[in-house]
Tab-separated table of C-alpha atoms in Angstrom:
chain	number	residue	atom	x	y	z
A	1	ARG	CA	35.024	-38.701	75.064
A	2	ALA	CA	37.992	-37.527	77.126
A	3	ALA	CA	39.802	-36.766	73.853
A	4	GLY	CA	36.944	-34.660	72.495
A	5	GLY	CA	35.341	-37.313	70.326
A	6	ALA	CA	36.174	-38.844	66.966
A	7	ASP	CA	35.501	-37.675	63.421
A	8	ALA	CA	34.027	-39.964	60.761
A	9	ARG	CA	33.226	-39.516	57.079
A	10	VAL	CA	31.860	-41.696	54.293
A	11	THR	CA	34.280	-41.397	51.368
A	12	LYS	CA	32.559	-43.538	48.726
A	13	ARG	CA	29.136	-45.044	47.998
A	14	ALA	CA	28.890	-47.895	45.499
A	15	MET	CA	26.886	-51.065	46.017
A	16	THR	CA	28.116	-53.420	43.316
A	17	ARG	CA	26.827	-56.213	41.128
A	18	ALA	CA	29.110	-57.832	38.547
A	19	PRO	CA	27.534	-60.030	35.857
A	20	VAL	CA	29.709	-62.327	33.731
A	21	PHE	CA	29.274	-62.648	29.961
A	22	ARG	CA	30.567	-65.213	27.454
A	23	VAL	CA	32.328	-63.933	24.321
A	24	GLY	CA	34.229	-65.601	21.472
A	25	GLY	CA	37.680	-64.627	22.688
A	26	ILE	CA	39.833	-61.700	23.682
A	27	VAL	CA	39.280	-59.783	20.412
A	28	GLU	CA	35.530	-59.911	20.931
A	29	ALA	CA	36.000	-59.143	24.635
A	30	GLU	CA	37.911	-55.978	23.768
A	31	ALA	CA	35.135	-54.884	21.409
A	32	VAL	CA	32.472	-55.449	24.077
A	33	VAL	CA	34.478	-53.525	26.671
A	34	GLU	CA	34.923	-50.600	24.267
A	35	TRP	CA	31.200	-50.615	23.481
A	36	VAL	CA	30.353	-50.512	27.183
A	37	ARG	CA	32.721	-47.594	27.756
A	38	ASP	CA	31.166	-45.700	24.845
A	39	HIS	CA	27.593	-46.332	26.004
A	40	GLU	CA	27.718	-45.847	29.774
A	41	ALA	CA	25.044	-43.142	29.626
A	42	GLY	CA	22.606	-45.459	27.862
A	43	LEU	CA	23.307	-48.289	30.274
A	44	ALA	CA	22.781	-45.906	33.184
A	45	SER	CA	19.447	-44.838	31.727
A	46	ALA	CA	18.331	-48.462	31.430
A	47	ALA	CA	19.497	-49.391	34.923
A	48	GLU	CA	18.008	-46.337	36.607
A	49	SER	CA	14.635	-46.895	34.917
A	50	THR	CA	14.028	-49.685	37.449
A	51	THR	CA	14.422	-47.566	40.590
A	52	SER	CA	13.201	-44.245	41.923
A	53	HIS	CA	16.227	-43.778	44.168
A	54	GLY	CA	19.277	-45.646	42.859
A	55	GLU	CA	21.935	-44.000	40.722
A	56	LEU	CA	24.527	-45.822	38.603
A	57	VAL	CA	27.883	-44.234	39.439
A	58	GLU	CA	30.391	-46.572	37.767
A	59	ILE	CA	30.859	-49.509	35.413
A	60	THR	CA	34.250	-51.202	35.547
A	61	PRO	CA	34.916	-53.863	32.881
A	62	TYR	CA	37.280	-56.822	33.255
A	63	ALA	CA	38.220	-59.263	30.467
A	64	VAL	CA	39.490	-62.737	31.365
A	65	GLY	CA	39.936	-64.955	28.298
A	66	ASP	CA	36.488	-65.455	26.791
A	67	SER	CA	34.729	-63.973	29.846
A	68	VAL	CA	33.782	-60.332	30.329
A	69	PHE	CA	32.813	-59.066	33.777
A	70	LEU	CA	31.079	-55.707	34.220
A	71	ARG	CA	31.217	-54.417	37.798
A	72	PHE	CA	28.273	-52.019	38.189
A	73	GLY	CA	28.370	-49.656	41.178
A	74	TYR	CA	25.286	-47.831	42.481
A	75	ASP	CA	24.563	-45.109	44.991
A	76	THR	CA	21.580	-46.768	46.655
A	77	LYS	CA	20.883	-43.879	49.054
A	78	ASP	CA	19.489	-45.130	52.396
A	79	ALA	CA	19.014	-48.736	51.273
A	80	MET	CA	21.780	-51.300	51.599
A	81	GLY	CA	20.827	-51.812	47.988
A	82	MET	CA	21.609	-55.372	46.906
A	83	ASN	CA	18.123	-55.966	45.495
A	84	MET	CA	18.129	-52.548	43.854
A	85	ALA	CA	21.518	-53.177	42.251
A	86	THR	CA	20.537	-56.650	41.059
A	87	ILE	CA	17.311	-55.544	39.388
A	88	ALA	CA	18.920	-52.492	37.797
A	89	THR	CA	21.851	-54.518	36.494
A	90	ARG	CA	19.524	-57.067	34.918
A	91	GLU	CA	17.992	-54.263	32.845
A	92	ALA	CA	21.433	-53.040	31.744
A	93	CYS	CA	22.470	-56.586	30.844
A	94	ASP	CA	19.517	-56.849	28.466
A	95	VAL	CA	20.902	-53.846	26.591
A	96	VAL	CA	24.417	-55.317	26.459
A	97	GLU	CA	23.079	-58.608	25.087
A	98	SER	CA	20.919	-56.910	22.467
A	99	GLU	CA	23.674	-54.574	21.222
A	100	THR	CA	26.835	-56.733	21.459
A	101	PRO	CA	27.844	-60.375	20.855
A	102	ALA	CA	28.188	-60.940	24.607
A	103	GLU	CA	25.920	-63.583	26.153
A	104	LEU	CA	24.988	-63.315	29.815
A	105	VAL	CA	26.082	-66.366	31.808
A	106	ALA	CA	25.156	-65.145	35.295
A	107	LEU	CA	23.875	-61.930	36.797
A	108	SER	CA	26.461	-62.369	39.557
A	109	GLY	CA	29.953	-63.404	38.481
A	110	ASN	CA	31.568	-63.194	41.955
A	111	LEU	CA	33.497	-60.025	41.104
A	112	CYS	CA	30.865	-58.092	43.063
A	113	THR	CA	31.931	-59.591	45.660
A	114	ASP	CA	29.119	-60.436	48.082
A	115	LYS	CA	29.597	-62.274	51.398
A	116	LYS	CA	33.060	-63.615	50.572
A	117	PRO	CA	36.573	-62.353	51.390
A	118	ALA	CA	37.847	-60.482	48.327
A	119	ALA	CA	40.701	-58.092	47.680
A	120	ILE	CA	38.580	-56.090	45.234
A	121	ASN	CA	36.293	-55.006	48.082
A	122	ALA	CA	39.259	-54.030	50.226
A	123	VAL	CA	40.742	-51.941	47.393
A	124	GLU	CA	37.757	-50.591	45.429
A	125	GLY	CA	35.150	-50.713	48.179
A	126	ARG	CA	31.586	-52.005	48.248
A	127	GLY	CA	28.581	-50.382	49.853
A	128	ARG	CA	30.085	-47.534	51.845
A	129	SER	CA	33.757	-46.776	52.398
A	130	VAL	CA	34.126	-44.902	55.682
A	131	VAL	CA	36.981	-43.543	57.790
A	132	ALA	CA	36.991	-42.596	61.490
A	133	ASP	CA	39.873	-40.949	63.306
A	134	VAL	CA	40.750	-39.395	66.656
A	135	ARG	CA	43.552	-37.446	68.315
A	136	ILE	CA	44.155	-38.410	71.950
A	137	PRO	CA	46.444	-36.375	74.251
A	138	ASN	CA	49.353	-38.415	75.562
A	139	ASP	CA	48.242	-38.142	79.193
A	140	VAL	CA	44.794	-39.493	78.313
A	141	VAL	CA	46.368	-42.419	76.464
A	142	GLU	CA	48.413	-43.381	79.501
A	143	GLU	CA	45.508	-42.855	81.910
A	144	ARG	CA	42.873	-44.766	79.927
A	145	LEU	CA	44.874	-47.321	77.932
A	146	HIS	CA	47.555	-47.881	80.600
A	147	ALA	CA	50.277	-47.804	77.962
A	148	THR	CA	52.476	-45.208	76.302
A	149	PRO	CA	51.530	-43.835	72.860
A	150	GLU	CA	54.779	-45.272	71.488
A	151	ALA	CA	53.918	-48.750	72.759
A	152	VAL	CA	50.438	-48.629	71.220
A	153	ALA	CA	51.835	-47.408	67.885
A	154	GLU	CA	54.529	-50.092	67.791
A	155	LEU	CA	52.008	-52.778	68.643
A	156	ASN	CA	49.703	-51.661	65.847
A	157	THR	CA	52.548	-51.801	63.325
A	158	ARG	CA	53.821	-55.209	64.383
A	159	LYS	CA	50.390	-56.809	64.922
A	160	ASN	CA	47.884	-55.171	62.602
A	161	LEU	CA	50.198	-54.324	59.708
A	162	VAL	CA	53.167	-56.718	59.702
A	163	GLY	CA	51.326	-59.638	61.281
A	164	SER	CA	48.325	-59.321	58.993
A	165	ALA	CA	50.573	-59.029	55.927
A	166	LYS	CA	52.502	-62.156	56.911
A	167	ALA	CA	49.201	-63.989	57.389
A	168	GLY	CA	47.980	-62.870	53.961
A	169	GLY	CA	45.021	-61.165	55.604
A	170	LEU	CA	42.676	-58.618	54.053
A	171	GLY	CA	41.849	-57.057	57.412
A	172	PHE	CA	44.699	-55.028	58.885
A	173	ASN	CA	42.977	-54.488	62.204
A	174	ALA	CA	42.607	-55.996	65.659
A	175	GLN	CA	38.887	-56.731	66.015
A	176	ALA	CA	36.786	-54.516	63.745
A	177	ALA	CA	34.478	-57.434	62.942
A	178	ASN	CA	33.314	-57.599	66.576
A	179	VAL	CA	31.856	-54.100	66.447
A	180	VAL	CA	30.532	-54.510	62.900
A	181	ALA	CA	28.768	-57.762	63.833
A	182	ALA	CA	27.194	-56.287	66.963
A	183	ALA	CA	25.967	-53.217	65.094
A	184	PHE	CA	24.625	-55.291	62.200
A	185	LEU	CA	22.591	-57.534	64.502
A	186	ALA	CA	21.277	-54.581	66.503
A	187	THR	CA	20.207	-52.500	63.494
A	188	GLY	CA	18.862	-55.157	61.127
A	189	GLN	CA	21.690	-55.413	58.623
A	190	ASP	CA	22.658	-58.553	56.676
A	191	ALA	CA	24.832	-60.439	59.164
A	192	ALA	CA	26.621	-62.380	56.405
A	193	GLN	CA	28.061	-59.113	55.126
A	194	VAL	CA	30.239	-58.816	58.213
A	195	VAL	CA	32.695	-60.614	55.906
A	196	GLU	CA	33.116	-57.456	53.829
A	197	GLY	CA	32.652	-55.167	56.824
A	198	SER	CA	35.824	-56.499	58.423
A	199	ASN	CA	37.925	-55.170	55.514
A	200	ALA	CA	39.487	-52.481	57.694
A	201	ILE	CA	42.898	-50.882	58.137
A	202	THR	CA	43.869	-49.442	61.516
A	203	THR	CA	46.651	-46.855	61.640
A	204	ILE	CA	48.325	-45.446	64.752
A	205	ASP	CA	50.853	-42.602	64.893
A	206	ALA	CA	52.579	-41.452	68.090
A	207	ARG	CA	52.978	-37.707	67.578
A	208	GLU	CA	54.736	-35.182	69.805
A	209	ASP	CA	51.815	-34.441	72.131
A	210	GLU	CA	49.147	-36.890	71.024
A	211	LEU	CA	48.273	-40.273	69.622
A	212	TYR	CA	46.591	-40.243	66.208
A	213	ALA	CA	44.430	-43.273	65.445
A	214	SER	CA	42.224	-44.128	62.486
A	215	VAL	CA	40.238	-47.018	61.100
A	216	SER	CA	39.257	-47.200	57.425
A	217	LEU	CA	36.465	-49.627	56.548
A	218	ALA	CA	36.464	-50.164	52.784
A	219	SER	CA	33.257	-52.123	52.307
A	220	LEU	CA	30.603	-51.484	54.931
A	221	GLU	CA	27.179	-52.463	53.560
A	222	VAL	CA	24.461	-50.790	55.591
A	223	GLY	CA	20.990	-49.359	55.139
A	224	THR	CA	18.278	-47.717	57.203
A	225	VAL	CA	15.342	-48.837	55.045
A	226	GLY	CA	14.244	-52.282	53.901
A	227	GLY	CA	15.117	-55.789	55.032
A	228	GLY	CA	15.764	-56.347	58.719
A	229	THR	CA	15.596	-52.630	59.516
A	230	LYS	CA	11.800	-53.038	59.706
A	231	LEU	CA	11.948	-55.530	62.596
A	232	PRO	CA	10.624	-53.955	65.834
A	233	THR	CA	13.772	-54.163	67.970
A	234	GLN	CA	16.082	-53.210	65.123
A	235	ALA	CA	13.845	-50.303	64.101
A	236	GLU	CA	13.950	-49.088	67.701
A	237	ALA	CA	17.751	-49.198	67.680
A	238	LEU	CA	17.834	-47.127	64.489
A	239	SER	CA	15.422	-44.657	66.083
A	240	LEU	CA	17.695	-44.309	69.120
A	241	LEU	CA	20.498	-43.363	66.728
A	242	GLY	CA	18.213	-40.934	64.909
A	243	VAL	CA	18.599	-42.703	61.562
A	244	ARG	CA	15.457	-44.786	61.109
A	245	GLY	CA	14.019	-44.703	57.589
A	246	GLY	CA	14.986	-42.488	54.693
A	247	GLY	CA	17.151	-39.463	55.341
A	248	SER	CA	16.994	-35.903	54.075
A	249	PRO	CA	18.816	-35.658	51.769
A	250	PRO	CA	18.465	-39.282	50.636
A	251	GLY	CA	21.398	-41.368	51.781
A	252	SER	CA	22.230	-39.234	54.803
A	253	ASN	CA	20.792	-41.671	57.360
A	254	ALA	CA	22.768	-44.621	56.005
A	255	ASP	CA	25.868	-42.409	55.878
A	256	THR	CA	25.413	-41.544	59.545
A	257	LEU	CA	24.915	-45.188	60.494
A	258	ALA	CA	28.126	-46.118	58.672
A	259	GLU	CA	29.988	-43.340	60.461
A	260	VAL	CA	28.649	-44.437	63.865
A	261	ILE	CA	29.810	-48.000	63.210
A	262	ALA	CA	33.230	-46.761	62.090
A	263	ALA	CA	33.623	-44.681	65.255
A	264	GLY	CA	32.626	-47.715	67.319
A	265	ALA	CA	35.148	-49.871	65.484
A	266	LEU	CA	37.841	-47.280	66.212
A	267	ALA	CA	36.988	-47.366	69.918
A	268	GLY	CA	37.172	-51.155	69.861
A	269	GLU	CA	40.560	-51.062	68.170
A	270	LEU	CA	41.979	-48.699	70.773
A	271	SER	CA	40.533	-50.758	73.616
A	272	LEU	CA	42.093	-54.018	72.446
A	273	LEU	CA	45.405	-52.427	71.496
A	274	GLY	CA	45.548	-50.837	74.934
A	275	ALA	CA	44.833	-54.157	76.627
A	276	LEU	CA	47.549	-55.861	74.613
A	277	ALA	CA	50.129	-53.099	75.028
A	278	SER	CA	49.577	-53.047	78.806
A	279	ARG	CA	49.513	-56.871	78.971
A	280	HIS	CA	46.065	-56.828	80.529
A	281	LEU	CA	44.270	-58.926	77.906
A	282	SER	CA	44.506	-62.336	79.550
A	283	SER	CA	43.943	-61.040	83.081
A	284	ALA	CA	40.864	-59.122	81.966
A	285	HIS	CA	39.398	-62.278	80.425
A	286	GLU	CA	40.185	-64.244	83.584
A	287	GLU	CA	38.678	-61.674	85.937
A	288	LEU	CA	35.581	-60.927	83.868
A	289	GLY	CA	35.040	-64.471	82.653
A	290	ARG	CA	34.570	-63.405	79.036
């Protein structure tokens, strides 16, 4: 607040489902992939016939030996959209099976990828991809975080970027999952999808007069209708945020919820980085008993 607030924007919307098909070999796989690319409009028509809100926005094919994966991505508006995507994809799969030699093995082939750590979600996104950033004057950084901008920036590089890379991590952040988990429980989201929600990259840049900080969450799966959002306490939390139910235009409420969570994650990143840079982390835990 002392820095004037943060900005946040959803950059992509695509809830995914990726069925796996059996084919005779790579020659047949190539033919199926080409057919899919040539008939995306027809597959979209079939998929969208099952929903009054969802929109098919992408189909990405992958061939692996005698397996073909089709990663369908949907704009599911204000719903988190897993059920919507699953039902719509089943309809599209019927068309693929009837028009090509491909045989459906499973409606989910794990390239989606749901509730499991996966690089594809970190790179291509799943649900909503959202970025939050803030510019904090140097004096505010030192007053509130008790560390210099340069110290915070160096810490972020060595911990969140170098350390995470050395560990082979998918999350290049300090604690984004803490905020994502709290928000998911409070607003009725699928708690197991915190796995994907923690795919976040935190960047820090010490500029001449300010500290620039951002967090980019690649695969935040949230909705404001359906599922746990109808529970009394969770519905009340969504109402307090002004995002309960469907938005106008459709999708705007879920966008806002994603942006609120991203801004919260950014605040959490700065808080922990400040505590580490000022060497207050252990003493704070000792004094507060947390």
